[in-house]
DNA sequence: TCCCAGGCTGCTT
DNA sequence: AAGCAGCATGGG
């Protein structure tokens, strides 16, 4: 379509500067949304996005990106990082008069929601159940190193590995997957990969449906319940009201908004919808990251 | 040693 | 409908 003449007018480079204010790259990449990013000694982060290795460096009001190869454009990265989102406008939609959420925003300002590939997100969170984030990272890393497509790297390593495709995983055995230490989650991941690879579930087409339609499709998968579905709806499909409730979020909402009294699921859902509003998912990520990094200790069930 | 982890499934009440 | 054991594996 676009011929060589058009391309020759464009700047092709292996690095770029993405201007963006209010972006805490480290908080964002370590906040339990993604599990396949590594931070170097110098503070830079490396990962694979849309099949391309990339190094990210936080700059004042910008993110510097270095790829392994020349790039015609950087939409794949801007989409992933969501650099066009105006954080001030998003935060302005948060509920006023919520001292706990305000404290989280003060402590974690610059935390962002990413826009991930649906398969990688779905597979990662199938592997997440009853696992600590550090362990999820280990499993995902192992899965990528063993079965992911090698891609050219600009770092000290010659290659990096993309997240394995549904077809690649579908061709493996449960034993192959258990070698990545994913335990009882192996059959769930394998079955999901096979159904996606067979076209029984089209993750790309789901983006065209409503949030509830997409949720129902995700819930058809064995090993995927409310929480994992909400993670995929929020982190991959970008539905701003999706609100994953894990043990941490359950704990913090019970403590902050219900005086530590037990809350039935229906009531909890109603509160979340009415209180957090149009960007509830963003609120959730701030609360989650806040309690895990700042005041997690006084929320633990042992001291609770 | 014991409890817990960005849960879900299937079996009991 | 709601409660609950079991599930693999590793961290604290």
Short mmCIF file of C-alpha atoms (C1' of nucleotides) in Angstrom, two decimals:
data_model
loop_
_atom_site.label_atom_id
_atom_site.label_comp_id
_atom_site.label_asym_id
_atom_site.label_seq_id
_atom_site.Cartn_x
_atom_site.Cartn_y
_atom_site.Cartn_z
CA UNK A 1 0.00 0.00 0.00
CA UNK A 2 2.41 2.67 1.13
CA UNK A 3 5.25 2.48 -1.35
CA UNK A 4 8.89 3.23 -0.94
CA UNK A 5 8.42 6.87 -1.86
CA UNK A 6 6.04 7.52 0.99
CA UNK A 7 8.27 5.68 3.39
CA UNK A 8 11.34 7.56 2.32
CA UNK A 9 9.74 10.76 3.53
CA UNK A 10 9.22 9.34 6.95
CA UNK A 11 11.78 9.28 9.69
CA UNK A 12 12.93 5.75 10.26
CA UNK A 13 14.88 5.19 13.40
CA UNK A 14 15.48 2.52 15.98
CA UNK A 15 14.74 4.91 18.82
CA UNK A 16 12.25 7.61 19.61
CA UNK A 17 11.03 9.95 22.32
CA UNK A 18 7.39 9.67 23.31
CA UNK A 19 6.33 12.88 25.04
CA UNK A 20 4.07 12.21 28.00
CA UNK A 21 3.52 13.85 31.37
CA UNK A 22 2.57 12.11 34.58
CA UNK A 23 3.88 8.69 33.64
CA UNK A 24 5.57 6.52 36.28
CA UNK A 25 7.07 3.83 34.07
CA UNK A 26 8.44 1.69 36.89
CA UNK A 27 5.24 1.74 38.90
CA UNK A 28 3.25 0.87 35.81
CA UNK A 29 5.43 -2.04 34.69
CA UNK A 30 5.72 -3.48 38.20
CA UNK A 31 2.10 -3.09 39.26
CA UNK A 32 0.92 -6.60 38.44
CA UNK A 33 -0.57 -5.86 35.01
CA UNK A 34 2.30 -7.35 33.00
CA UNK A 35 4.80 -10.02 33.97
CA UNK A 36 7.40 -10.13 31.22
CA UNK A 37 9.38 -6.94 31.76
CA UNK A 38 12.86 -6.72 33.25
CA UNK A 39 14.48 -3.73 34.88
CA UNK A 40 18.20 -3.24 34.33
CA UNK A 41 20.71 -1.83 36.79
CA UNK A 42 20.42 1.57 35.13
CA UNK A 43 16.67 1.63 35.72
CA UNK A 44 15.66 1.02 32.11
CA UNK A 45 13.06 -1.63 31.27
CA UNK A 46 13.17 -4.21 28.49
CA UNK A 47 10.33 -6.27 27.10
CA UNK A 48 8.70 -7.52 23.93
CA UNK A 49 5.66 -5.68 22.54
CA UNK A 50 3.85 -6.77 19.37
CA UNK A 51 6.75 -9.05 18.50
CA UNK A 52 9.37 -6.33 18.87
CA UNK A 53 12.05 -6.09 21.52
CA UNK A 54 12.16 -2.65 23.13
CA UNK A 55 14.04 -0.85 25.88
CA UNK A 56 12.20 1.92 27.73
CA UNK A 57 13.86 4.73 29.64
CA UNK A 58 11.96 7.20 31.81
CA UNK A 59 12.79 10.82 30.90
CA UNK A 60 11.36 14.08 32.20
CA UNK A 61 7.90 14.37 30.60
CA UNK A 62 8.77 11.62 28.14
CA UNK A 63 9.61 7.99 27.61
CA UNK A 64 12.57 7.11 25.44
CA UNK A 65 12.22 3.91 23.46
CA UNK A 66 14.97 1.93 21.78
CA UNK A 67 14.07 -0.91 19.44
CA UNK A 68 16.34 -3.50 17.88
CA UNK A 69 15.43 -2.49 14.34
CA UNK A 70 14.39 0.62 12.43
CA UNK A 71 10.72 1.51 12.91
CA UNK A 72 8.40 3.19 10.42
CA UNK A 73 6.10 4.25 13.19
CA UNK A 74 5.65 3.60 16.87
CA UNK A 75 1.90 3.12 17.14
CA UNK A 76 2.39 -0.40 18.49
CA UNK A 77 4.26 1.07 21.45
CA UNK A 78 2.06 4.12 22.00
CA UNK A 79 -0.95 1.84 22.08
CA UNK A 80 0.67 -0.47 24.60
CA UNK A 81 1.82 2.37 26.85
CA UNK A 82 -1.36 4.44 26.33
CA UNK A 83 0.76 7.57 26.23
CA UNK A 84 -2.05 9.60 24.68
CA UNK A 85 -4.19 9.19 27.79
CA UNK A 86 -4.36 12.42 29.76
CA UNK A 87 -3.92 11.27 33.33
CA UNK A 88 -5.17 14.53 34.83
CA UNK A 89 -8.47 14.13 33.02
CA UNK A 90 -8.76 10.52 34.13
CA UNK A 91 -8.00 11.34 37.76
CA UNK A 92 -10.59 14.12 37.63
CA UNK A 93 -13.28 11.47 37.17
CA UNK A 94 -12.34 9.68 40.39
CA UNK A 95 -14.84 10.05 43.25
CA UNK A 96 -14.30 13.16 45.33
CA UNK A 97 -14.31 12.93 49.11
CA UNK A 98 -12.64 9.53 49.07
CA UNK A 99 -9.69 9.99 51.39
CA UNK A 100 -8.31 6.50 50.80
CA UNK A 101 -8.32 6.78 47.04
CA UNK A 102 -6.85 10.28 47.27
CA UNK A 103 -4.03 8.91 49.41
CA UNK A 104 -3.38 6.24 46.81
CA UNK A 105 -3.26 8.83 44.03
CA UNK A 106 -0.91 11.04 46.03
CA UNK A 107 1.41 8.10 46.66
CA UNK A 108 1.28 6.53 43.20
CA UNK A 109 0.63 9.42 40.82
CA UNK A 110 1.86 8.48 37.36
CA UNK A 111 0.65 4.90 37.62
CA UNK A 112 -1.01 3.98 34.34
CA UNK A 113 -3.12 1.28 32.77
CA UNK A 114 -1.50 -0.45 29.79
CA UNK A 115 -3.26 -1.86 26.71
CA UNK A 116 -2.02 -5.41 26.27
CA UNK A 117 -2.36 -8.09 23.67
CA UNK A 118 -5.48 -10.09 24.67
CA UNK A 119 -3.90 -13.53 24.38
CA UNK A 120 -0.81 -12.66 26.38
CA UNK A 121 -2.97 -11.01 29.03
CA UNK A 122 -5.46 -13.86 29.19
CA UNK A 123 -2.76 -16.52 29.36
CA UNK A 124 -0.77 -14.63 31.99
CA UNK A 125 -3.76 -14.27 34.26
CA UNK A 126 -4.78 -17.90 33.81
CA UNK A 127 -1.36 -18.54 35.32
CA UNK A 128 -1.88 -16.02 38.10
CA UNK A 129 -4.38 -17.75 40.33
CA UNK A 130 -3.12 -18.32 43.87
CA UNK A 131 0.35 -17.11 42.92
CA UNK A 132 2.38 -14.18 44.12
CA UNK A 133 3.38 -11.66 41.47
CA UNK A 134 7.05 -12.64 41.71
CA UNK A 135 6.11 -16.22 40.98
CA UNK A 136 3.83 -15.31 38.09
CA UNK A 137 6.80 -13.49 36.62
CA UNK A 138 8.97 -16.58 36.97
CA UNK A 139 6.39 -18.79 35.27
CA UNK A 140 5.83 -16.36 32.41
CA UNK A 141 9.56 -15.90 31.93
CA UNK A 142 10.07 -19.64 31.80
CA UNK A 143 7.21 -20.04 29.34
CA UNK A 144 8.65 -17.37 27.03
CA UNK A 145 12.20 -18.69 27.22
CA UNK A 146 11.17 -22.24 26.43
CA UNK A 147 8.44 -21.73 23.88
CA UNK A 148 8.38 -18.07 22.79
CA UNK A 149 9.49 -16.88 19.36
CA UNK A 150 13.01 -15.42 19.54
CA UNK A 151 13.17 -11.80 18.42
CA UNK A 152 16.18 -9.63 17.69
CA UNK A 153 17.38 -7.77 20.75
CA UNK A 154 19.29 -4.53 21.05
CA UNK A 155 20.57 -5.42 24.47
CA UNK A 156 23.52 -7.44 25.63
CA UNK A 157 21.57 -10.59 24.90
CA UNK A 158 21.38 -11.47 21.23
CA UNK A 159 17.72 -12.41 21.39
CA UNK A 160 14.67 -11.99 23.55
CA UNK A 161 11.56 -14.09 23.47
CA UNK A 162 8.02 -13.10 22.63
CA UNK A 163 5.10 -14.53 24.53
CA UNK A 164 4.24 -17.87 22.88
CA UNK A 165 1.31 -17.83 20.48
CA UNK A 166 -1.87 -19.86 21.05
CA UNK A 167 -0.84 -22.18 18.20
CA UNK A 168 2.57 -22.81 19.73
CA UNK A 169 1.13 -23.65 23.14
CA UNK A 170 -1.67 -25.68 21.58
CA UNK A 171 0.97 -27.95 20.04
CA UNK A 172 2.57 -28.64 23.42
CA UNK A 173 1.69 -31.23 26.02
CA UNK A 174 0.59 -30.67 29.59
CA UNK A 175 3.95 -32.06 30.68
CA UNK A 176 5.74 -29.46 28.55
CA UNK A 177 3.81 -26.72 30.31
CA UNK A 178 4.30 -28.15 33.79
CA UNK A 179 8.04 -27.82 33.18
CA UNK A 180 7.41 -24.08 33.60
CA UNK A 181 6.22 -24.75 37.18
CA UNK A 182 2.65 -23.66 36.52
CA UNK A 183 1.24 -26.69 38.35
CA UNK A 184 -2.51 -27.25 38.17
CA UNK A 185 -2.90 -24.27 35.84
CA UNK A 186 -1.25 -26.19 32.97
CA UNK A 187 -4.43 -27.90 31.70
CA UNK A 188 -6.30 -24.58 31.85
CA UNK A 189 -3.70 -22.81 29.73
CA UNK A 190 -3.47 -25.71 27.30
CA UNK A 191 -7.22 -25.92 26.80
CA UNK A 192 -7.49 -22.15 26.33
CA UNK A 193 -4.68 -22.16 23.76
CA UNK A 194 -6.29 -24.99 21.83
CA UNK A 195 -9.69 -23.32 21.73
CA UNK A 196 -8.19 -20.02 20.61
CA UNK A 197 -5.91 -21.69 18.06
CA UNK A 198 -8.86 -23.66 16.68
CA UNK A 199 -10.79 -20.44 16.17
CA UNK A 200 -13.49 -21.49 18.59
CA UNK A 201 -12.85 -18.26 20.43
CA UNK A 202 -11.64 -15.24 18.44
CA UNK A 203 -9.95 -12.88 20.86
CA UNK A 204 -9.57 -10.12 18.27
CA UNK A 205 -13.23 -10.21 17.30
CA UNK A 206 -14.27 -9.93 20.94
CA UNK A 207 -13.06 -6.35 20.97
CA UNK A 208 -16.03 -5.42 18.79
CA UNK A 209 -18.60 -6.65 21.30
CA UNK A 210 -19.91 -5.11 24.49
CA UNK A 211 -18.10 -5.63 27.77
CA UNK A 212 -20.69 -8.12 28.98
CA UNK A 213 -20.62 -10.11 25.75
CA UNK A 214 -16.84 -10.27 25.95
CA UNK A 215 -16.97 -11.26 29.61
CA UNK A 216 -19.33 -14.14 28.82
CA UNK A 217 -16.98 -15.42 26.12
CA UNK A 218 -14.00 -15.28 28.47
CA UNK A 219 -15.94 -17.06 31.23
CA UNK A 220 -16.53 -19.99 28.89
CA UNK A 221 -12.88 -20.90 29.33
CA UNK A 222 -12.01 -23.39 32.04
CA UNK A 223 -9.92 -21.72 34.71
CA UNK A 224 -11.31 -18.27 33.96
CA UNK A 225 -13.69 -16.75 36.51
CA UNK A 226 -14.88 -13.23 37.36
CA UNK A 227 -11.53 -11.93 38.50
CA UNK A 228 -9.42 -13.14 35.59
CA UNK A 229 -12.10 -12.05 33.11
CA UNK A 230 -12.08 -8.58 34.65
CA UNK A 231 -8.29 -8.40 34.35
CA UNK A 232 -8.48 -9.14 30.63
CA UNK A 233 -11.39 -6.75 30.14
CA UNK A 234 -9.42 -3.97 31.82
CA UNK A 235 -5.81 -4.61 30.83
CA UNK A 236 -6.30 -5.89 27.27
CA UNK A 237 -9.68 -4.71 25.99
CA UNK A 238 -9.58 -1.42 27.84
CA UNK A 239 -13.07 -1.42 29.35
CA UNK A 240 -12.70 1.35 31.92
CA UNK A 241 -15.29 0.04 34.38
CA UNK A 242 -13.88 -3.50 34.63
CA UNK A 243 -12.82 -3.95 38.25
CA UNK A 244 -10.84 -7.06 39.17
CA UNK A 245 -11.42 -8.08 42.79
CA UNK A 246 -8.64 -10.24 44.13
CA UNK A 247 -7.84 -10.98 47.76
CA UNK A 248 -5.99 -7.67 48.16
CA UNK A 249 -8.73 -5.52 46.67
CA UNK A 250 -11.40 -7.43 48.57
CA UNK A 251 -9.47 -6.76 51.75
CA UNK A 252 -8.91 -3.07 51.14
CA UNK A 253 -12.50 -2.36 50.12
CA UNK A 254 -13.85 -4.23 53.10
CA UNK A 255 -11.56 -2.30 55.41
CA UNK A 256 -11.87 1.16 53.90
CA UNK A 257 -15.51 1.25 52.90
CA UNK A 258 -17.30 -1.36 55.03
CA UNK A 259 -15.58 -1.11 58.42
CA UNK A 260 -14.17 -4.62 58.00
CA UNK A 261 -17.62 -6.16 57.92
CA UNK A 262 -18.29 -9.04 55.56
CA UNK A 263 -19.83 -7.89 52.29
CA UNK A 264 -21.83 -10.10 50.00
CA UNK A 265 -20.64 -10.17 46.38
CA UNK A 266 -23.79 -8.51 45.00
CA UNK A 267 -23.51 -5.64 47.44
CA UNK A 268 -19.79 -5.29 46.75
CA UNK A 269 -20.40 -5.05 43.01
CA UNK A 270 -23.11 -2.45 43.47
CA UNK A 271 -20.84 -0.35 45.67
CA UNK A 272 -17.99 -0.54 43.16
CA UNK A 273 -20.21 0.56 40.27
CA UNK A 274 -21.86 3.39 42.15
CA UNK A 275 -18.83 4.67 44.03
CA UNK A 276 -15.91 4.46 41.62
CA UNK A 277 -17.72 5.47 38.46
CA UNK A 278 -16.60 5.65 34.85
CA UNK A 279 -12.94 4.88 35.48
CA UNK A 280 -13.42 2.32 38.23
CA UNK A 281 -10.71 0.12 36.74
CA UNK A 282 -8.16 2.92 37.11
CA UNK A 283 -9.27 3.43 40.72
CA UNK A 284 -8.77 -0.27 41.32
CA UNK A 285 -5.23 -0.19 39.99
CA UNK A 286 -4.33 2.73 42.24
CA UNK A 287 -5.77 1.01 45.31
CA UNK A 288 -4.09 -2.27 44.43
CA UNK A 289 -0.67 -0.76 43.85
CA UNK A 290 -0.97 1.49 46.88
CA UNK A 291 -1.72 -1.25 49.37
CA UNK A 292 0.97 -3.49 47.90
CA UNK A 293 3.70 -0.85 48.05
CA UNK A 294 2.84 1.52 50.86
CA UNK A 295 0.54 0.22 53.52
CA UNK A 296 0.26 -3.43 52.67
CA UNK A 297 1.43 -4.48 56.08
CA UNK A 298 -1.46 -3.08 58.05
CA UNK A 299 -3.87 -4.72 55.64
CA UNK A 300 -2.50 -8.22 55.85
CA UNK A 301 -4.93 -10.75 57.23
CA UNK A 302 -2.45 -11.80 59.88
CA UNK A 303 -2.32 -8.40 61.50
CA UNK A 304 -5.85 -7.58 60.50
"C1'" DT B 1 6.55 -25.80 60.16
"C1'" DC B 2 2.77 -23.06 58.83
"C1'" DC B 3 0.28 -19.62 56.23
"C1'" DC B 4 -0.37 -17.32 52.10
"C1'" DA B 5 -0.40 -16.00 47.12
"C1'" DG B 6 -3.84 -10.51 41.45
"C1'" DG B 7 -8.74 -18.02 41.91
"C1'" DC B 8 -11.33 -21.54 40.08
"C1'" DT B 9 -13.73 -25.96 40.03
"C1'" DG B 10 -16.62 -29.33 41.77
"C1'" DC B 11 -18.69 -31.35 45.65
"C1'" DT B 12 -21.53 -30.64 49.87
"C1'" DT B 13 -25.04 -28.62 52.52
"C1'" DA C 1 -27.43 -20.24 46.71
"C1'" DA C 2 -23.60 -20.56 49.61
"C1'" DG C 3 -19.67 -22.77 51.89
"C1'" DC C 4 -15.47 -25.19 51.29
"C1'" DA C 5 -11.54 -28.56 50.25
"C1'" DG C 6 -8.27 -29.27 46.79
"C1'" DC C 7 -5.21 -27.82 43.66
"C1'" DA C 8 1.08 -27.09 42.51
"C1'" DT C 9 4.63 -24.39 43.81
"C1'" DG C 10 7.44 -21.22 46.21
"C1'" DG C 11 8.08 -16.97 49.51
"C1'" DG C 12 8.18 -15.20 54.02
#
